[in-house]
Amino acid sequence: AISTLVFATPITAMNGFGIFVVLVGSARYSYVSVLEKQGAASQKDNVNSEQAEDRRTDNLEKAISMDSQASEGDEGMELLPGGKESSNGARERKR
């Protein structure tokens, strides 16, 4: 449209219709492209949300499993002062 002013090109009815078709087609293509990108982004967000939820569930299950294994195996273990463990269950006393 600017080139018609710069170069003083006359626009016939057929040229005007062609310009109109090109502008409408370009606008429609851009609109569909944006919708597809938004759809792909929302699907990606859904997949990422599901994967994050799966990771949280897996981590929680691992923590519960580790906690139950630790509580089963440390019946004779006792923490000494300073955070050291005693295998016989006796506590060391400071002298």
JSON list of C-alpha atoms in Angstrom, two decimals:
[
{"chain": "A", "resi": 1, "resn": "ALA", "atom": "CA", "xyz": [0.00, 0.00, 0.00]},
{"chain": "A", "resi": 2, "resn": "ILE", "atom": "CA", "xyz": [2.88, 2.40, 0.76]},
{"chain": "A", "resi": 3, "resn": "SER", "atom": "CA", "xyz": [4.58, 1.49, -2.51]},
{"chain": "A", "resi": 4, "resn": "THR", "atom": "CA", "xyz": [1.52, 2.70, -4.44]},
{"chain": "A", "resi": 5, "resn": "LEU", "atom": "CA", "xyz": [2.02, 6.14, -2.90]},
{"chain": "A", "resi": 6, "resn": "VAL", "atom": "CA", "xyz": [5.81, 6.16, -3.30]},
{"chain": "A", "resi": 7, "resn": "PHE", "atom": "CA", "xyz": [5.82, 4.97, -6.91]},
{"chain": "A", "resi": 8, "resn": "ALA", "atom": "CA", "xyz": [2.48, 6.56, -7.88]},
{"chain": "A", "resi": 9, "resn": "THR", "atom": "CA", "xyz": [1.07, 3.23, -9.07]},
{"chain": "A", "resi": 10, "resn": "PRO", "atom": "CA", "xyz": [-2.62, 3.35, -9.96]},
{"chain": "A", "resi": 11, "resn": "ILE", "atom": "CA", "xyz": [-4.74, 0.70, -8.22]},
{"chain": "A", "resi": 12, "resn": "THR", "atom": "CA", "xyz": [-7.39, -0.89, -10.37]},
{"chain": "A", "resi": 13, "resn": "ALA", "atom": "CA", "xyz": [-10.36, -2.83, -8.96]},
{"chain": "A", "resi": 14, "resn": "MET", "atom": "CA", "xyz": [-8.56, -6.09, -9.67]},
{"chain": "A", "resi": 15, "resn": "ASN", "atom": "CA", "xyz": [-5.35, -4.91, -7.89]},
{"chain": "A", "resi": 16, "resn": "GLY", "atom": "CA", "xyz": [-7.41, -3.70, -4.92]},
{"chain": "A", "resi": 17, "resn": "PHE", "atom": "CA", "xyz": [-9.17, -7.06, -4.67]},
{"chain": "A", "resi": 18, "resn": "GLY", "atom": "CA", "xyz": [-5.80, -8.86, -4.82]},
{"chain": "A", "resi": 19, "resn": "ILE", "atom": "CA", "xyz": [-4.40, -6.68, -2.04]},
{"chain": "A", "resi": 20, "resn": "PHE", "atom": "CA", "xyz": [-7.54, -7.38, 0.04]},
{"chain": "A", "resi": 21, "resn": "VAL", "atom": "CA", "xyz": [-7.22, -11.16, -0.46]},
{"chain": "A", "resi": 22, "resn": "VAL", "atom": "CA", "xyz": [-3.53, -11.12, 0.51]},
{"chain": "A", "resi": 23, "resn": "LEU", "atom": "CA", "xyz": [-4.16, -9.06, 3.65]},
{"chain": "A", "resi": 24, "resn": "VAL", "atom": "CA", "xyz": [-7.07, -11.26, 4.80]},
{"chain": "A", "resi": 25, "resn": "GLY", "atom": "CA", "xyz": [-5.10, -14.44, 4.07]},
{"chain": "A", "resi": 26, "resn": "SER", "atom": "CA", "xyz": [-2.07, -13.17, 5.99]},
{"chain": "A", "resi": 27, "resn": "ALA", "atom": "CA", "xyz": [-4.21, -12.16, 8.97]},
{"chain": "A", "resi": 28, "resn": "ARG", "atom": "CA", "xyz": [-5.96, -15.55, 8.99]},
{"chain": "A", "resi": 29, "resn": "TYR", "atom": "CA", "xyz": [-2.64, -17.42, 8.80]},
{"chain": "A", "resi": 30, "resn": "SER", "atom": "CA", "xyz": [-1.22, -15.39, 11.69]},
{"chain": "A", "resi": 31, "resn": "TYR", "atom": "CA", "xyz": [-4.34, -16.00, 13.79]},
{"chain": "A", "resi": 32, "resn": "VAL", "atom": "CA", "xyz": [-4.24, -19.78, 13.23]},
{"chain": "A", "resi": 33, "resn": "SER", "atom": "CA", "xyz": [-0.49, -19.87, 13.97]},
{"chain": "A", "resi": 34, "resn": "VAL", "atom": "CA", "xyz": [-1.02, -18.10, 17.30]},
{"chain": "A", "resi": 35, "resn": "LEU", "atom": "CA", "xyz": [-3.85, -20.49, 18.23]},
{"chain": "A", "resi": 36, "resn": "GLU", "atom": "CA", "xyz": [-1.69, -23.52, 17.42]},
{"chain": "A", "resi": 37, "resn": "LYS", "atom": "CA", "xyz": [1.21, -22.17, 19.48]},
{"chain": "A", "resi": 38, "resn": "GLN", "atom": "CA", "xyz": [-1.08, -21.49, 22.43]},
{"chain": "A", "resi": 39, "resn": "GLY", "atom": "CA", "xyz": [-2.56, -24.99, 22.15]},
{"chain": "A", "resi": 40, "resn": "ALA", "atom": "CA", "xyz": [0.90, -26.56, 22.01]},
{"chain": "A", "resi": 41, "resn": "ALA", "atom": "CA", "xyz": [2.05, -24.47, 24.98]},
{"chain": "A", "resi": 42, "resn": "SER", "atom": "CA", "xyz": [-0.98, -25.45, 27.08]},
{"chain": "A", "resi": 43, "resn": "GLN", "atom": "CA", "xyz": [-0.49, -29.12, 26.19]},
{"chain": "A", "resi": 44, "resn": "LYS", "atom": "CA", "xyz": [3.17, -28.82, 27.15]},
{"chain": "A", "resi": 45, "resn": "ASP", "atom": "CA", "xyz": [2.16, -27.18, 30.45]},
{"chain": "A", "resi": 46, "resn": "ASN", "atom": "CA", "xyz": [-0.26, -30.03, 31.12]},
{"chain": "A", "resi": 47, "resn": "VAL", "atom": "CA", "xyz": [2.43, -32.62, 30.41]},
{"chain": "A", "resi": 48, "resn": "ASN", "atom": "CA", "xyz": [4.92, -30.73, 32.61]},
{"chain": "A", "resi": 49, "resn": "SER", "atom": "CA", "xyz": [2.35, -30.51, 35.42]},
{"chain": "A", "resi": 50, "resn": "GLU", "atom": "CA", "xyz": [1.66, -34.24, 35.19]},
{"chain": "A", "resi": 51, "resn": "GLN", "atom": "CA", "xyz": [5.38, -35.05, 35.17]},
{"chain": "A", "resi": 52, "resn": "ALA", "atom": "CA", "xyz": [5.98, -32.79, 38.18]},
{"chain": "A", "resi": 53, "resn": "GLU", "atom": "CA", "xyz": [3.11, -34.46, 40.06]},
{"chain": "A", "resi": 54, "resn": "ASP", "atom": "CA", "xyz": [4.54, -37.89, 39.21]},
{"chain": "A", "resi": 55, "resn": "ARG", "atom": "CA", "xyz": [7.97, -36.82, 40.51]},
{"chain": "A", "resi": 56, "resn": "ARG", "atom": "CA", "xyz": [6.44, -35.50, 43.75]},
{"chain": "A", "resi": 57, "resn": "THR", "atom": "CA", "xyz": [4.53, -38.76, 44.21]},
{"chain": "A", "resi": 58, "resn": "ASP", "atom": "CA", "xyz": [7.65, -40.83, 43.51]},
{"chain": "A", "resi": 59, "resn": "ASN", "atom": "CA", "xyz": [9.72, -38.75, 45.95]},
{"chain": "A", "resi": 60, "resn": "LEU", "atom": "CA", "xyz": [7.05, -39.07, 48.63]},
{"chain": "A", "resi": 61, "resn": "GLU", "atom": "CA", "xyz": [6.86, -42.83, 48.14]},
{"chain": "A", "resi": 62, "resn": "LYS", "atom": "CA", "xyz": [10.65, -43.11, 48.35]},
{"chain": "A", "resi": 63, "resn": "ALA", "atom": "CA", "xyz": [10.72, -41.01, 51.52]},
{"chain": "A", "resi": 64, "resn": "ILE", "atom": "CA", "xyz": [8.03, -43.16, 53.13]},
{"chain": "A", "resi": 65, "resn": "SER", "atom": "CA", "xyz": [9.86, -46.33, 52.08]},
{"chain": "A", "resi": 66, "resn": "MET", "atom": "CA", "xyz": [13.19, -45.06, 53.43]},
{"chain": "A", "resi": 67, "resn": "ASP", "atom": "CA", "xyz": [11.54, -43.96, 56.67]},
{"chain": "A", "resi": 68, "resn": "SER", "atom": "CA", "xyz": [9.92, -47.34, 57.22]},
{"chain": "A", "resi": 69, "resn": "GLN", "atom": "CA", "xyz": [13.18, -49.16, 56.40]},
{"chain": "A", "resi": 70, "resn": "ALA", "atom": "CA", "xyz": [15.10, -46.92, 58.78]},
{"chain": "A", "resi": 71, "resn": "SER", "atom": "CA", "xyz": [12.65, -47.45, 61.61]},
{"chain": "A", "resi": 72, "resn": "GLU", "atom": "CA", "xyz": [12.82, -51.23, 61.12]},
{"chain": "A", "resi": 73, "resn": "GLY", "atom": "CA", "xyz": [16.63, -51.35, 61.12]},
{"chain": "A", "resi": 74, "resn": "ASP", "atom": "CA", "xyz": [17.55, -49.06, 64.00]},
{"chain": "A", "resi": 75, "resn": "GLU", "atom": "CA", "xyz": [15.94, -50.82, 66.96]},
{"chain": "A", "resi": 76, "resn": "GLY", "atom": "CA", "xyz": [19.34, -51.17, 68.67]},
{"chain": "A", "resi": 77, "resn": "MET", "atom": "CA", "xyz": [20.68, -47.81, 67.49]},
{"chain": "A", "resi": 78, "resn": "GLU", "atom": "CA", "xyz": [20.75, -44.79, 69.71]},
{"chain": "A", "resi": 79, "resn": "LEU", "atom": "CA", "xyz": [22.14, -41.35, 69.08]},
{"chain": "A", "resi": 80, "resn": "LEU", "atom": "CA", "xyz": [25.05, -40.34, 71.27]},
{"chain": "A", "resi": 81, "resn": "PRO", "atom": "CA", "xyz": [25.85, -36.75, 72.19]},
{"chain": "A", "resi": 82, "resn": "GLY", "atom": "CA", "xyz": [27.27, -35.05, 69.13]},
{"chain": "A", "resi": 83, "resn": "GLY", "atom": "CA", "xyz": [25.07, -37.06, 66.77]},
{"chain": "A", "resi": 84, "resn": "LYS", "atom": "CA", "xyz": [27.13, -40.31, 66.85]},
{"chain": "A", "resi": 85, "resn": "GLU", "atom": "CA", "xyz": [25.33, -43.63, 66.88]},
{"chain": "A", "resi": 86, "resn": "SER", "atom": "CA", "xyz": [25.96, -46.47, 69.27]},
{"chain": "A", "resi": 87, "resn": "SER", "atom": "CA", "xyz": [25.23, -49.97, 67.95]},
{"chain": "A", "resi": 88, "resn": "ASN", "atom": "CA", "xyz": [24.66, -51.50, 71.40]},
{"chain": "A", "resi": 89, "resn": "GLY", "atom": "CA", "xyz": [22.11, -48.92, 72.47]},
{"chain": "A", "resi": 90, "resn": "ALA", "atom": "CA", "xyz": [24.26, -47.48, 75.29]},
{"chain": "A", "resi": 91, "resn": "ARG", "atom": "CA", "xyz": [24.91, -43.80, 75.54]},
{"chain": "A", "resi": 92, "resn": "GLU", "atom": "CA", "xyz": [28.37, -42.49, 76.17]},
{"chain": "A", "resi": 93, "resn": "ARG", "atom": "CA", "xyz": [28.67, -40.15, 79.07]},
{"chain": "A", "resi": 94, "resn": "LYS", "atom": "CA", "xyz": [31.04, -37.23, 79.18]},
{"chain": "A", "resi": 95, "resn": "ARG", "atom": "CA", "xyz": [33.72, -37.63, 81.83]}
]
